[in-house]
Coordinates of C-alpha atoms and ligand atoms in Angstrom, one line a residue:
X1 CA -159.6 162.4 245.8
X2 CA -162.8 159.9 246.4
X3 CA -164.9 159.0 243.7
X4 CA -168.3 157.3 244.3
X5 CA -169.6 155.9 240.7
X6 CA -172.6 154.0 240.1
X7 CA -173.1 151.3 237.6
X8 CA -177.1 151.0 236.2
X9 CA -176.9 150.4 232.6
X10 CA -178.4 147.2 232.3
X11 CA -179.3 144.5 234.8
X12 CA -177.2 144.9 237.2
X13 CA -176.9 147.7 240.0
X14 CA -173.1 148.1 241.0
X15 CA -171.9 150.4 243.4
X16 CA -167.8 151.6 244.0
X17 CA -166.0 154.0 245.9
X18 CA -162.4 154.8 244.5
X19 CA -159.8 156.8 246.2
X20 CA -156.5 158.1 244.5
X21 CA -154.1 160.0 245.6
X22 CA -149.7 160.2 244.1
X23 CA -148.8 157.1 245.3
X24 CA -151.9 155.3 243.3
X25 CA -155.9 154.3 243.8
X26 CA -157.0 151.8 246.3
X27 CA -160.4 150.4 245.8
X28 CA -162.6 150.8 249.0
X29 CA -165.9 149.4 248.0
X30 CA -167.3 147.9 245.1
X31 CA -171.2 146.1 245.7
X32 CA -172.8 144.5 242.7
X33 CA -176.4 143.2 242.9
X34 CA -177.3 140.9 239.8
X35 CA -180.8 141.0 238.6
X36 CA -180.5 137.9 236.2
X37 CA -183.0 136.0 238.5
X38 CA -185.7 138.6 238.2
X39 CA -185.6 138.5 234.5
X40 CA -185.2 135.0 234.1
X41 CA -188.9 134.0 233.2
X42 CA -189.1 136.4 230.8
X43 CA -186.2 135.2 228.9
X44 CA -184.6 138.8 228.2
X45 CA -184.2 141.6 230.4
X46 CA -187.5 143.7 231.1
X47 CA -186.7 147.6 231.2
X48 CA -189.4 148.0 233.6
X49 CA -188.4 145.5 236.4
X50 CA -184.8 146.8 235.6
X51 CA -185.7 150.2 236.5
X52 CA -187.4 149.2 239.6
X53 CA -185.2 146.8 240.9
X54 CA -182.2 149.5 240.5
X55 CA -184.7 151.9 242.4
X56 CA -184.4 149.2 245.4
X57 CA -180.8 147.7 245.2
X58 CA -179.0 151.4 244.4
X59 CA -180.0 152.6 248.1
X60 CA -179.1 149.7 249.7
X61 CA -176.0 149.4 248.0
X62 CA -174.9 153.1 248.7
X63 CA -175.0 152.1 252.2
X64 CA -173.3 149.0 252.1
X65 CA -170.6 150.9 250.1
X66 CA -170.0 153.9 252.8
X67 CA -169.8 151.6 255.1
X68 CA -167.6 149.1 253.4
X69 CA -165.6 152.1 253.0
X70 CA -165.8 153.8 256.4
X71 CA -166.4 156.8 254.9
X72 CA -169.3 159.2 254.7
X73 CA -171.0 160.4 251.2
X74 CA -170.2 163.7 252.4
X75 CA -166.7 162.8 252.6
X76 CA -166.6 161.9 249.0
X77 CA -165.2 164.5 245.9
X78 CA -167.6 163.7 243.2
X79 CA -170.1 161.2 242.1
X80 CA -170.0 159.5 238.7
X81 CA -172.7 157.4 237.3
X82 CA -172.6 155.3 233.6
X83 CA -174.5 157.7 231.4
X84 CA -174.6 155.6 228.4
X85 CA -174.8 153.2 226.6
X86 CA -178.0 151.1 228.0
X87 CA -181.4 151.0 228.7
X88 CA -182.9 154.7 229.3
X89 CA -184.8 153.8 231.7
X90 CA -181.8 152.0 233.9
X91 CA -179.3 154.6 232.8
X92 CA -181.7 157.1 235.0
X93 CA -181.8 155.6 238.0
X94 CA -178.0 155.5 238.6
X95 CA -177.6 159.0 237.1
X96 CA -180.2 161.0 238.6
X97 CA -178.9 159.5 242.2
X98 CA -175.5 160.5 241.3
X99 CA -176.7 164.0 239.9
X100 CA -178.6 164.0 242.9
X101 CA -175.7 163.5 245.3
X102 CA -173.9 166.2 243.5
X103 CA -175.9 168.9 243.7
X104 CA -176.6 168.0 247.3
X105 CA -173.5 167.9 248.5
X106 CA -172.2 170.4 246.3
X107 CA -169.5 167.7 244.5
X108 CA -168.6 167.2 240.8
X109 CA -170.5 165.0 238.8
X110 CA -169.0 162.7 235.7
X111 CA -171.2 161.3 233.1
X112 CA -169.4 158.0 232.1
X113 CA -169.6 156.0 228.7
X114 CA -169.6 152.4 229.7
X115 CA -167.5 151.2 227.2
X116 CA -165.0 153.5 228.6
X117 CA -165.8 151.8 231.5
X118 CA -164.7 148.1 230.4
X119 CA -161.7 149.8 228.0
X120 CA -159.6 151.3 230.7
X121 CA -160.2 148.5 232.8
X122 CA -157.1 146.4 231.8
X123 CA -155.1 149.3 233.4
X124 CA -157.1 149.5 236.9
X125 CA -154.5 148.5 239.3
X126 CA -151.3 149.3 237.2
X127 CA -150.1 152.8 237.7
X128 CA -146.8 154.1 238.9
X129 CA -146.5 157.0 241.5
X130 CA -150.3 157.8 240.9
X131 CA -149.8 158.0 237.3
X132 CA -151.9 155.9 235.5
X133 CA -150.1 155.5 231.9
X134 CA -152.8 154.6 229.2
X135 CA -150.5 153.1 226.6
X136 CA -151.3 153.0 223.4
X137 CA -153.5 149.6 222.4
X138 CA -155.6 147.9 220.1
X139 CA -158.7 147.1 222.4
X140 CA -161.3 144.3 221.7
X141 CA -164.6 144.8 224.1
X142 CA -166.3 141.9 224.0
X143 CA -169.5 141.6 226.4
X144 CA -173.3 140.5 225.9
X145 CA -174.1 143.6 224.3
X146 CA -171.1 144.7 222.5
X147 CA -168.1 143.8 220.6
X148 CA -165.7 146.1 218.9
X149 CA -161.9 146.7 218.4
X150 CA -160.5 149.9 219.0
X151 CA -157.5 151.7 218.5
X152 CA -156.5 153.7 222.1
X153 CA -154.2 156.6 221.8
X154 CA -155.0 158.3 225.0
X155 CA -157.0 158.4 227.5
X156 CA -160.3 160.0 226.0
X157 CA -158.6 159.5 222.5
X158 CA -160.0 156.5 221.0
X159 CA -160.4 154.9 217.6
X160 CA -163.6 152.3 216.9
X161 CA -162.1 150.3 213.7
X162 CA -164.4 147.2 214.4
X163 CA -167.8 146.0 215.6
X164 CA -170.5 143.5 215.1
X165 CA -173.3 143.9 212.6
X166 CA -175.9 141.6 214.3
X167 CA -175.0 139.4 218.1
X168 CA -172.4 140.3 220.3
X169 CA -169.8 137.8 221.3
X170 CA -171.7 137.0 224.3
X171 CA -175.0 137.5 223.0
X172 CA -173.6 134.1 220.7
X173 CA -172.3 132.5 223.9
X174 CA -176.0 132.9 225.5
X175 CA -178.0 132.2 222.4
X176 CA -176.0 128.8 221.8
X177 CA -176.4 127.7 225.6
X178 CA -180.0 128.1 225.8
X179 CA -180.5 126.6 222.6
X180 CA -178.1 123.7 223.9
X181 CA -180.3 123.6 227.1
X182 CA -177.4 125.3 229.5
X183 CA -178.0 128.0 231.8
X184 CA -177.6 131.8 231.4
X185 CA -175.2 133.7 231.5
X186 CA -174.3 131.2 228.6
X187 CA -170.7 132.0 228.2
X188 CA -169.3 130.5 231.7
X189 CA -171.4 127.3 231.1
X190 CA -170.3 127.0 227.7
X191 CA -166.4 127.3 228.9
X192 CA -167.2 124.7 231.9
X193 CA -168.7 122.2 229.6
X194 CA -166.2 122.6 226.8
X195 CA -163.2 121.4 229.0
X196 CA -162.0 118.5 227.5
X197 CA -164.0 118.4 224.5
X198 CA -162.9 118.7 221.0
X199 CA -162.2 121.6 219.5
X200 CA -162.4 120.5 216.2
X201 CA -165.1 118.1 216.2
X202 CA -167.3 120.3 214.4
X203 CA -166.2 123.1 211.5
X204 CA -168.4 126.5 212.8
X205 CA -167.8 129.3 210.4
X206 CA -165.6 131.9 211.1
X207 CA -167.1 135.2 209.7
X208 CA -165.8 138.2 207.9
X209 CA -162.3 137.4 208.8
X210 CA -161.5 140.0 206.2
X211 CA -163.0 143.0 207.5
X212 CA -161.9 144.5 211.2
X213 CA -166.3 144.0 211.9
X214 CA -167.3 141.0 213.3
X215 CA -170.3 138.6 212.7
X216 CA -171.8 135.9 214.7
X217 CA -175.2 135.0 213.7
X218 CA -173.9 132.5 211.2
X219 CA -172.3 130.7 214.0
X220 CA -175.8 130.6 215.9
X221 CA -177.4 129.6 212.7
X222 CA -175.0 126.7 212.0
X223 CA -175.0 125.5 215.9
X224 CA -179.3 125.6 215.5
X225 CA -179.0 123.9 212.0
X226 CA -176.4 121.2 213.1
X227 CA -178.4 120.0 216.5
X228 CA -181.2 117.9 214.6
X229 CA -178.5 116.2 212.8
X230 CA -177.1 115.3 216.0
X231 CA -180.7 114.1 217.5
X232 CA -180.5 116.9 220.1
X233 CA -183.5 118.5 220.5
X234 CA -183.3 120.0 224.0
X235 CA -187.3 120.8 225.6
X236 CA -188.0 124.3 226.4
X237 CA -188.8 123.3 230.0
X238 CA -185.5 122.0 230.3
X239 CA -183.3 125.3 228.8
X240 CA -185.5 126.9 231.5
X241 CA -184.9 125.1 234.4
X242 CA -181.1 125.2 233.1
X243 CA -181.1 128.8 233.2
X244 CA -183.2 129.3 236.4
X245 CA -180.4 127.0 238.3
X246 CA -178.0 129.0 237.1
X247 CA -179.4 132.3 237.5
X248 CA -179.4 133.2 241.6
X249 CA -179.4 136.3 242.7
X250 CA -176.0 137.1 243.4
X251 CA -174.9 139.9 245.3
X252 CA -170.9 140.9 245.4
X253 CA -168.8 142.6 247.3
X254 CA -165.2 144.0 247.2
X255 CA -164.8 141.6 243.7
X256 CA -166.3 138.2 245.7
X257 CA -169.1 136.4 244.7
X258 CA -171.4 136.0 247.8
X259 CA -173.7 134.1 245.9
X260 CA -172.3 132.3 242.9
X261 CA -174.0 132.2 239.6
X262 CA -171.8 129.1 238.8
X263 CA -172.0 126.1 241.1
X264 CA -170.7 123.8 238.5
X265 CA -172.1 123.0 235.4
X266 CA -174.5 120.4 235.2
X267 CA -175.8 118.4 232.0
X268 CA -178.8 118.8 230.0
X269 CA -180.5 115.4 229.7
X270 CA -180.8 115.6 225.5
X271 CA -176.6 115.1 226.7
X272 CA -176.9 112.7 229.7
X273 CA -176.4 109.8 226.9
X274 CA -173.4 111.4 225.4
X275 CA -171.4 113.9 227.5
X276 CA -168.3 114.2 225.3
X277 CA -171.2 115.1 222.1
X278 CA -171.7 118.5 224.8
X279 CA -168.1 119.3 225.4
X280 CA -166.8 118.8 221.6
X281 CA -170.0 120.7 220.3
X282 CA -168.7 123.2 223.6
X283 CA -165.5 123.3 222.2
X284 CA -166.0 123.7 218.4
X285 CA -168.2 126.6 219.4
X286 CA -166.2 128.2 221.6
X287 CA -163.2 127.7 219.3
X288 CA -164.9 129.6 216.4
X289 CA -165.7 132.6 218.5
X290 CA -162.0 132.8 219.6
X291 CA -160.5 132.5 216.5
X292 CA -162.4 135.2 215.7
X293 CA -161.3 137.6 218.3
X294 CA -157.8 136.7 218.2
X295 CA -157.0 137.0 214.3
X296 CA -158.9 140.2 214.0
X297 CA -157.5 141.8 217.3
X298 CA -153.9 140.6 216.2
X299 CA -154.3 142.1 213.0
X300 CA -155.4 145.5 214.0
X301 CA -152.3 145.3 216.5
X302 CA -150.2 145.0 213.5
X303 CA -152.0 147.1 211.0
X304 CA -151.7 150.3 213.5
X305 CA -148.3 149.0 215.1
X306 CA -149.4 148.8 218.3
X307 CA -147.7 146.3 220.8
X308 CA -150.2 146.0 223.2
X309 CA -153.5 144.4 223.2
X310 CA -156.0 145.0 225.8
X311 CA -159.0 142.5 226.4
X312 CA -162.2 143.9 228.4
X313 CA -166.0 143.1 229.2
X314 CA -167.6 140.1 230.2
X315 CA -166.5 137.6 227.3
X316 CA -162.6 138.4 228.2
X317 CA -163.3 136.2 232.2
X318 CA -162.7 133.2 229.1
X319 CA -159.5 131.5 230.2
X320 CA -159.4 129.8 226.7
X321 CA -159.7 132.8 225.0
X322 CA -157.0 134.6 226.8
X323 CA -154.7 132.1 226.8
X324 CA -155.1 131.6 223.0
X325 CA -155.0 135.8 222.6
X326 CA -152.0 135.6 224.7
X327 CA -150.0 132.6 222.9
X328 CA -150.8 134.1 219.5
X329 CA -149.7 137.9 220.5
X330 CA -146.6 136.7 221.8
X331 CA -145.7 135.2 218.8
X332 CA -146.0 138.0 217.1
X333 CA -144.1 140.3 220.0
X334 CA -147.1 142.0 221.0
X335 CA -148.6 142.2 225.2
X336 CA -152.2 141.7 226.0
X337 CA -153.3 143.1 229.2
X338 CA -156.6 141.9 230.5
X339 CA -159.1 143.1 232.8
X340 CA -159.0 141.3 235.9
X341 CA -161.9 138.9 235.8
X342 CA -163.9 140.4 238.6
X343 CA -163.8 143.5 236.4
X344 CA -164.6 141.8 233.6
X345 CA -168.5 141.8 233.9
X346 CA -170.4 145.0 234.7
X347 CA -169.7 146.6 237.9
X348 CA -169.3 150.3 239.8
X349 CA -165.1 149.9 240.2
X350 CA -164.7 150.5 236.2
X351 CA -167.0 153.2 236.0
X352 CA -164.8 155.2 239.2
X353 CA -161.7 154.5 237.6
X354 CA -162.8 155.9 234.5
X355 CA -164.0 158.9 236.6
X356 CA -161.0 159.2 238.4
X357 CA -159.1 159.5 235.6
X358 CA -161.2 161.6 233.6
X359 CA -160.9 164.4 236.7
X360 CA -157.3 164.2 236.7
X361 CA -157.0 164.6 233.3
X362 CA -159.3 167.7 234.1
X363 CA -162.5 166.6 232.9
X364 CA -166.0 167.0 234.5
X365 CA -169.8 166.7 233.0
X366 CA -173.1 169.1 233.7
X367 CA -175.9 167.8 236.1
X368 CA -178.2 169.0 233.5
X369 CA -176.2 166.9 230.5
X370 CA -178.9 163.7 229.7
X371 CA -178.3 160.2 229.8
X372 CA -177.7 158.9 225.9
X373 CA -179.0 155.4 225.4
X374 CA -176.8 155.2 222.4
X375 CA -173.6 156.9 223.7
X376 CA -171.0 156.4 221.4
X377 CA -167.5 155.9 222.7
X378 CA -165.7 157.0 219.3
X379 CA -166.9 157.8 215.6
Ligands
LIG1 O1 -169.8 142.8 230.3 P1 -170.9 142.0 230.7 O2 -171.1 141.6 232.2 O3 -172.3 142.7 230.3 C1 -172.4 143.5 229.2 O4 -172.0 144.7 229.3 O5 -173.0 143.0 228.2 O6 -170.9 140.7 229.8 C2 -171.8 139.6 230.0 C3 -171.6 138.6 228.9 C4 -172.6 137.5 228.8 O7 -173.0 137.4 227.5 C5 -171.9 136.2 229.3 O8 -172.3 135.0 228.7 C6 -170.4 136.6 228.8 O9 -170.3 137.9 229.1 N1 -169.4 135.8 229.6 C7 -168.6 134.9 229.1 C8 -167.9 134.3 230.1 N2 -168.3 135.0 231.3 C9 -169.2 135.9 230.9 N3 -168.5 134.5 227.8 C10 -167.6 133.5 227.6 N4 -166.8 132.9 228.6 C11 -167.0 133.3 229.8 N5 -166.2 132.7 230.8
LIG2 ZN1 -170.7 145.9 230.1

């Protein structure tokens, strides 16, 4: 069985074609085209220019794709698109052309929930005999726009016991670096910069550690309220060309970077005086926001006795944070399984796999179901 899924829920048009048969699933295209340039003077992402650029990117990348994987879209079983959550106007483009594809070629069509998406993709790569065994786990999603825990029983059986009240993990990591004059995406210029540096330097707050939710704009707050003490006052012009260098249009293919949205990490000048002040404040910050994730995901592990912890979505590509969430699990006997990092941020391959294994299990969606902006993955 091929599955063709597209990925258009936000900035970024993605892609994948998946094929599975018994002996397992081999991955034979998967095209992301980052937008992060586009939006970049506007500091935010503009629904409008989203919608459009998806318009242009999602045809060229459906070529690309058949081609990558010598295969014709008539050759294909069904199409799958992310049908939530996201912008509306996004969530449309990729749906309708995979409703569209569908109907015209008289194929399935799958509806998928994002989150789903990022959730099952610790397990993309790991089945037996063409049997993908979703294990039991507590799961922590931790991306730009969301970050929750939840408890997987099953596929399509899931649990949310956890999720932020105000920023998303990486919504923090971006807020802090722009403040701090880095580049966007914030989080993988915040990890650079925070080699080396101090972790202890300065004492963030680590919020709600009693509750399975999560809070992080008290560790924004503190970051914007400690800077003036510090005599760190990046200029706006500066956080913008930051972010500007940062942001290239990237294109990927097959899980490669053509076009690299990190070329190493340079300073901001409010830091040229005092690199190690950057890293230790990189650090601190950083620290705060894993100690977060990892007590909170290791205690809903325990609460629910579950040994395995699965860590998803763009914030997980953090090799400090995994090697922390894996040191700390395995002192307490539980696994953590984690996306590889090219599936970490948003593409197409999640969204197949999902599909694929939502067809299996016998599942299919309506052409005439709707996109749902605010698709929720579990009550
Ligand atoms: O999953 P994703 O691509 O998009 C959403 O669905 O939101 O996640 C993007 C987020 C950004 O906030 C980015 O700063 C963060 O993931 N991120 C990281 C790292 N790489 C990406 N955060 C911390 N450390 C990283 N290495
Ligand atoms: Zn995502």
């Amino acid at each position: 069985m091929t599955v063709l899924a597209l990925e258009t829920s936000c900035d970024e048009t993605a892609v994948a074609i998946l094929r599975g048969d018994r002996s397992g699933h081999e991955l034979l295209a998967s095209e992301v085209a980052s937008q992060i340039a586009a939006h970049e003077k506007y500091g935010g992402i503009v629904p409008e220019i989203a919608s459009r650029n998806h318009l242009i990117y999602a045809p060229r990348l459906l070529d690309r794709a058949a081609s990558a994987a010598k295969t014709r879209l008539s050759e294909i079983d069904a199409f799958a698109a992310t049908s939530g959550p996201g912008l509306a106007s996004s969530l449309m483009i990729g749906a309708s052309i995979a409703k569209g594809l569908a109907i015209g070629f008289g194929k399935r069509y799958l509806g998928i929930n994002h989150l789903e998406g990022h959730l099952l993709s610790p397990f993309f790569g790991g089945e037996k005999d063409g049997d993908c065994d979703i294990k039991p786990n507590v799961s922590l999603i931790v991306s730009g726009g969301h970050t929750m825990l939840v408890v997987v029983r099953s596929l399509t059986n899931y649990q949310l016991i956890g999720h932020t009240v105000d920023d998303a993990a990486g919504e923090a990591f971006d807020k802090v670096a722009k403040m701090i004059g880095l580049g966007y995406p914030g989080g993988p210029e915040i990890e650079e910069h925070a080699r080396g540096g101090d972790p202890k330097r300065f004492d963030f707050p680590r919020s709600m550690l009693g509750s399975e939710n999560f809070s992080f704009s008290g560790l924004k707050t503190a970051v914007r309220y400690l800077l003036p003490k510090l005599n760190v006052i990046p200029s706006e012009v500066e956080a913008a060309t930051q972010r500007t260098k940062s942001a290239r249009p990237g294109f990927q293919s097959g899980g490669v970077t053509t076009d690299e949205f990190q070329q190493g990490a340079s300073t901001p000048l409010c830091f040229a005086q005092d690199e190690k002040l950057l890293a230790d404040l990189c650090a601190s910050f950083q620290q705060a926001i894993i100690d977060v994730l990892v007590t909170k995901t290791i205690a809903a592990a325990q609460k629910y006795h579950l040994d395995l912890v699965t860590i998803s979505g763009g914030v997980s590509c953090n090799r400090e944070l995994r090697h922390q969430m894996r040191n700390a699990s395995s002192r307490k006997g539980i696994e953590v399984k984690g996306a590889e990092p090219w599936l970490c941020t948003d593409n197409a391959a999640m969204i197949a796999f999902a599909a694929l294994l939502r067809l299996r299990a016998g599942f299919e969606s309506q052409v005439t179901e709707e996109i749902d902006p605010n698709f929720a993955l579990a009550l």
